[in-house]
PDB file of C-alpha atoms in Angstrom:
ATOM      1  CA  UNK A  30       0.000   0.000   0.000  1.00 40.00           C
ATOM      2  CA  UNK A  31       1.098   3.522  -0.715  1.00 43.00           C
ATOM      3  CA  UNK A  32       0.468   6.492   1.540  1.00 45.00           C
ATOM      4  CA  UNK A  33      -0.149   9.804  -0.211  1.00 46.00           C
ATOM      5  CA  UNK A  34      -0.437  13.060   1.693  1.00 50.00           C
ATOM      6  CA  UNK A  35      -2.298  15.938   0.072  1.00 50.00           C
ATOM      7  CA  UNK A  36      -1.986  19.500   1.267  1.00 53.00           C
ATOM      8  CA  UNK A  37      -4.734  22.089   0.871  1.00 52.00           C
ATOM      9  CA  UNK A  38      -4.136  25.414  -0.854  1.00 56.00           C
ATOM     10  CA  UNK A  39      -4.645  28.949   0.435  1.00 55.00           C
ATOM     11  CA  UNK A  40      -5.763  29.280   4.040  1.00 56.00           C
ATOM     12  CA  UNK A  41      -6.426  25.561   4.350  1.00 56.00           C
ATOM     13  CA  UNK A  42      -3.943  23.759   6.527  1.00 54.00           C
ATOM     14  CA  UNK A  43      -5.720  20.427   6.435  1.00 55.00           C
ATOM     15  CA  UNK A  44      -3.698  17.351   5.631  1.00 56.00           C
ATOM     16  CA  UNK A  45      -5.452  14.423   4.044  1.00 53.00           C
ATOM     17  CA  UNK A  46      -3.996  10.952   4.146  1.00 55.00           C
ATOM     18  CA  UNK A  47      -5.118   8.436   1.558  1.00 50.00           C
ATOM     19  CA  UNK A  48      -4.171   4.813   1.393  1.00 51.00           C
ATOM     20  CA  UNK A  49      -4.283   3.476  -2.128  1.00 47.00           C
ATOM     21  CA  UNK A  50      -3.948  -0.133  -3.062  1.00 50.00           C
ATOM     22  CA  UNK A  51      -1.877  -0.639  -6.203  1.00 50.00           C
ATOM     23  CA  UNK A  52      -3.918  -2.515  -8.829  1.00 55.00           C
ATOM     24  CA  UNK A  53      -1.315  -5.208  -9.335  1.00 54.00           C
ATOM     25  CA  UNK A  54       1.162  -6.692  -6.880  1.00 55.00           C
ATOM     26  CA  UNK A  55       4.681  -5.446  -7.348  1.00 60.00           C
ATOM     27  CA  UNK A  56       6.475  -8.758  -7.503  1.00 67.00           C
ATOM     28  CA  UNK A  57       8.829 -10.288 -10.018  1.00 70.00           C
ATOM     29  CA  UNK A  58       6.018 -12.542 -11.255  1.00 80.00           C
ATOM     30  CA  UNK A  59       4.691  -9.722 -13.405  1.00 83.00           C
ATOM     31  CA  UNK A  60       6.761  -9.121 -16.571  1.00 85.00           C
ATOM     32  CA  UNK A  61       5.863  -5.410 -16.565  1.00 87.00           C
ATOM     33  CA  UNK A  62       7.548  -4.655 -13.225  1.00 83.00           C
ATOM     34  CA  UNK A  63      10.167  -1.989 -13.877  1.00 83.00           C
ATOM     35  CA  UNK A  64       8.843  -1.107 -17.336  1.00 86.00           C
ATOM     36  CA  UNK A  65       7.802   2.447 -18.220  1.00 87.00           C
ATOM     37  CA  UNK A  66       4.008   2.653 -17.690  1.00 87.00           C
ATOM     38  CA  UNK A  67       3.693   4.766 -20.863  1.00 89.00           C
ATOM     39  CA  UNK A  68       4.701   1.671 -22.840  1.00 89.00           C
ATOM     40  CA  UNK A  69       1.287   0.195 -22.083  1.00 90.00           C
ATOM     41  CA  UNK A  70      -0.578   3.182 -23.565  1.00 90.00           C
ATOM     42  CA  UNK A  71       0.579   2.898 -27.181  1.00 88.00           C
ATOM     43  CA  UNK A  72      -0.012   5.550 -29.808  1.00 87.00           C
ATOM     44  CA  UNK A  73       0.818   3.399 -32.835  1.00 88.00           C
ATOM     45  CA  UNK A  74       1.197  -0.233 -33.920  1.00 89.00           C
ATOM     46  CA  UNK A  75       4.941  -0.296 -33.205  1.00 91.00           C
ATOM     47  CA  UNK A  76       4.431   0.729 -29.583  1.00 90.00           C
ATOM     48  CA  UNK A  77       1.561  -1.761 -29.289  1.00 91.00           C
ATOM     49  CA  UNK A  78       3.864  -4.563 -30.503  1.00 92.00           C
ATOM     50  CA  UNK A  79       6.511  -3.543 -27.946  1.00 93.00           C
ATOM     51  CA  UNK A  80       3.992  -3.699 -25.106  1.00 92.00           C
ATOM     52  CA  UNK A  81       2.649  -7.043 -26.301  1.00 93.00           C
ATOM     53  CA  UNK A  82       6.207  -8.394 -26.444  1.00 93.00           C
ATOM     54  CA  UNK A  83       6.659  -7.616 -22.733  1.00 91.00           C
ATOM     55  CA  UNK A  84       3.378  -9.404 -21.975  1.00 92.00           C
ATOM     56  CA  UNK A  85       4.059 -12.415 -24.198  1.00 93.00           C
ATOM     57  CA  UNK A  86       5.988 -14.502 -21.677  1.00 87.00           C
ATOM     58  CA  UNK A  87       4.334 -13.219 -18.514  1.00 90.00           C
ATOM     59  CA  UNK A  88       2.936 -15.937 -16.228  1.00 89.00           C
ATOM     60  CA  UNK A  89       0.334 -13.442 -14.943  1.00 88.00           C
ATOM     61  CA  UNK A  90      -0.973 -12.578 -18.403  1.00 89.00           C
ATOM     62  CA  UNK A  91      -4.473 -14.076 -17.988  1.00 90.00           C
ATOM     63  CA  UNK A  92      -4.883 -12.586 -14.509  1.00 88.00           C
ATOM     64  CA  UNK A  93      -3.826  -9.193 -15.848  1.00 89.00           C
ATOM     65  CA  UNK A  94      -6.301  -9.361 -18.734  1.00 90.00           C
ATOM     66  CA  UNK A  95      -9.123 -10.367 -16.399  1.00 89.00           C
ATOM     67  CA  UNK A  96      -8.236  -7.487 -14.079  1.00 87.00           C
ATOM     68  CA  UNK A  97      -8.187  -4.991 -16.954  1.00 88.00           C
ATOM     69  CA  UNK A  98     -11.526  -6.074 -18.365  1.00 89.00           C
ATOM     70  CA  UNK A  99     -13.222  -6.257 -14.946  1.00 88.00           C
ATOM     71  CA  UNK A 100     -12.083  -2.721 -14.072  1.00 85.00           C
ATOM     72  CA  UNK A 101     -12.858  -1.374 -17.566  1.00 88.00           C
ATOM     73  CA  UNK A 102      -9.254  -0.232 -18.029  1.00 88.00           C
ATOM     74  CA  UNK A 103      -7.547   1.466 -20.966  1.00 88.00           C
ATOM     75  CA  UNK A 104      -4.203   0.417 -22.448  1.00 90.00           C
ATOM     76  CA  UNK A 105      -2.468  -2.933 -22.799  1.00 93.00           C
ATOM     77  CA  UNK A 106      -3.481  -5.491 -20.183  1.00 92.00           C
ATOM     78  CA  UNK A 107      -2.334  -9.092 -20.534  1.00 91.00           C
ATOM     79  CA  UNK A 108      -1.104  -8.394 -24.050  1.00 91.00           C
ATOM     80  CA  UNK A 109      -4.494  -7.093 -25.216  1.00 93.00           C
ATOM     81  CA  UNK A 110      -5.211  -3.458 -26.013  1.00 92.00           C
ATOM     82  CA  UNK A 111      -8.297  -2.421 -24.058  1.00 92.00           C
ATOM     83  CA  UNK A 112     -10.545   0.604 -24.318  1.00 89.00           C
ATOM     84  CA  UNK A 113     -12.913   0.882 -21.386  1.00 87.00           C
ATOM     85  CA  UNK A 114     -12.347  -2.823 -20.745  1.00 83.00           C
ATOM     86  CA  UNK A 115     -13.136  -3.928 -24.287  1.00 89.00           C
ATOM     87  CA  UNK A 116     -10.509  -5.329 -26.708  1.00 88.00           C
ATOM     88  CA  UNK A 117      -9.364  -3.078 -29.523  1.00 86.00           C
ATOM     89  CA  UNK A 118      -7.237  -3.955 -32.574  1.00 82.00           C
ATOM     90  CA  UNK A 119      -5.413  -0.669 -33.057  1.00 82.00           C
ATOM     91  CA  UNK A 120      -4.504   2.305 -30.880  1.00 82.00           C
ATOM     92  CA  UNK A 121      -6.520   5.473 -31.231  1.00 77.00           C
ATOM     93  CA  UNK A 122      -4.840   8.193 -33.205  1.00 71.00           C
ATOM     94  CA  UNK A 123      -4.357  11.493 -31.390  1.00 66.00           C
ATOM     95  CA  UNK A 124      -6.748  14.308 -32.230  1.00 65.00           C
ATOM     96  CA  UNK A 125     -10.437  14.613 -32.845  1.00 61.00           C
ATOM     97  CA  UNK A 126     -12.569  12.063 -34.619  1.00 60.00           C
ATOM     98  CA  UNK A 127     -13.502  13.139 -38.128  1.00 58.00           C
ATOM     99  CA  UNK A 128     -16.852  14.903 -38.249  1.00 60.00           C
ATOM    100  CA  UNK A 129     -19.467  12.717 -39.906  1.00 61.00           C
ATOM    101  CA  UNK A 130     -22.375  14.650 -41.295  1.00 61.00           C
ATOM    102  CA  UNK A 131     -25.750  13.018 -41.350  1.00 67.00           C
ATOM    103  CA  UNK A 132     -27.566  12.645 -44.646  1.00 70.00           C
ATOM    104  CA  UNK A 133     -30.141  15.124 -43.353  1.00 73.00           C
ATOM    105  CA  UNK A 134     -27.468  17.770 -42.698  1.00 71.00           C
ATOM    106  CA  UNK A 135     -25.998  17.248 -46.178  1.00 71.00           C
ATOM    107  CA  UNK A 136     -29.442  17.624 -47.771  1.00 76.00           C
ATOM    108  CA  UNK A 137     -30.064  20.879 -45.811  1.00 77.00           C
ATOM    109  CA  UNK A 138     -26.707  22.279 -46.895  1.00 76.00           C
ATOM    110  CA  UNK A 139     -27.497  21.540 -50.545  1.00 80.00           C
ATOM    111  CA  UNK A 140     -30.889  23.270 -50.305  1.00 80.00           C
ATOM    112  CA  UNK A 141     -29.265  26.410 -48.868  1.00 76.00           C
ATOM    113  CA  UNK A 142     -26.530  26.547 -51.498  1.00 61.00           C
TER     114      UNK A 142
END
């Protein structure tokens, strides 16, 4: 368990102590121990392959995947890329989704033009 102390701002002098349980045990059983956590939030297929390579030989792979899906996690869990706990084939590309106009909006635009 980790203890985190938060300090208030301004005139507040309250100290809050939170005890957070780490989602996965920090033992040598897990292949990801010591790896950069950003590795498991890939932005392209190359980074996804690197993360999956770390997971490939992990004896805790199935447990990790079950944990990620049960908690609706994002990123690579047990060698599978998850988005809100559901498997995904490719990482999301940064930026906004392309705007998709409905057929109704297109028809209105044509009438105005």
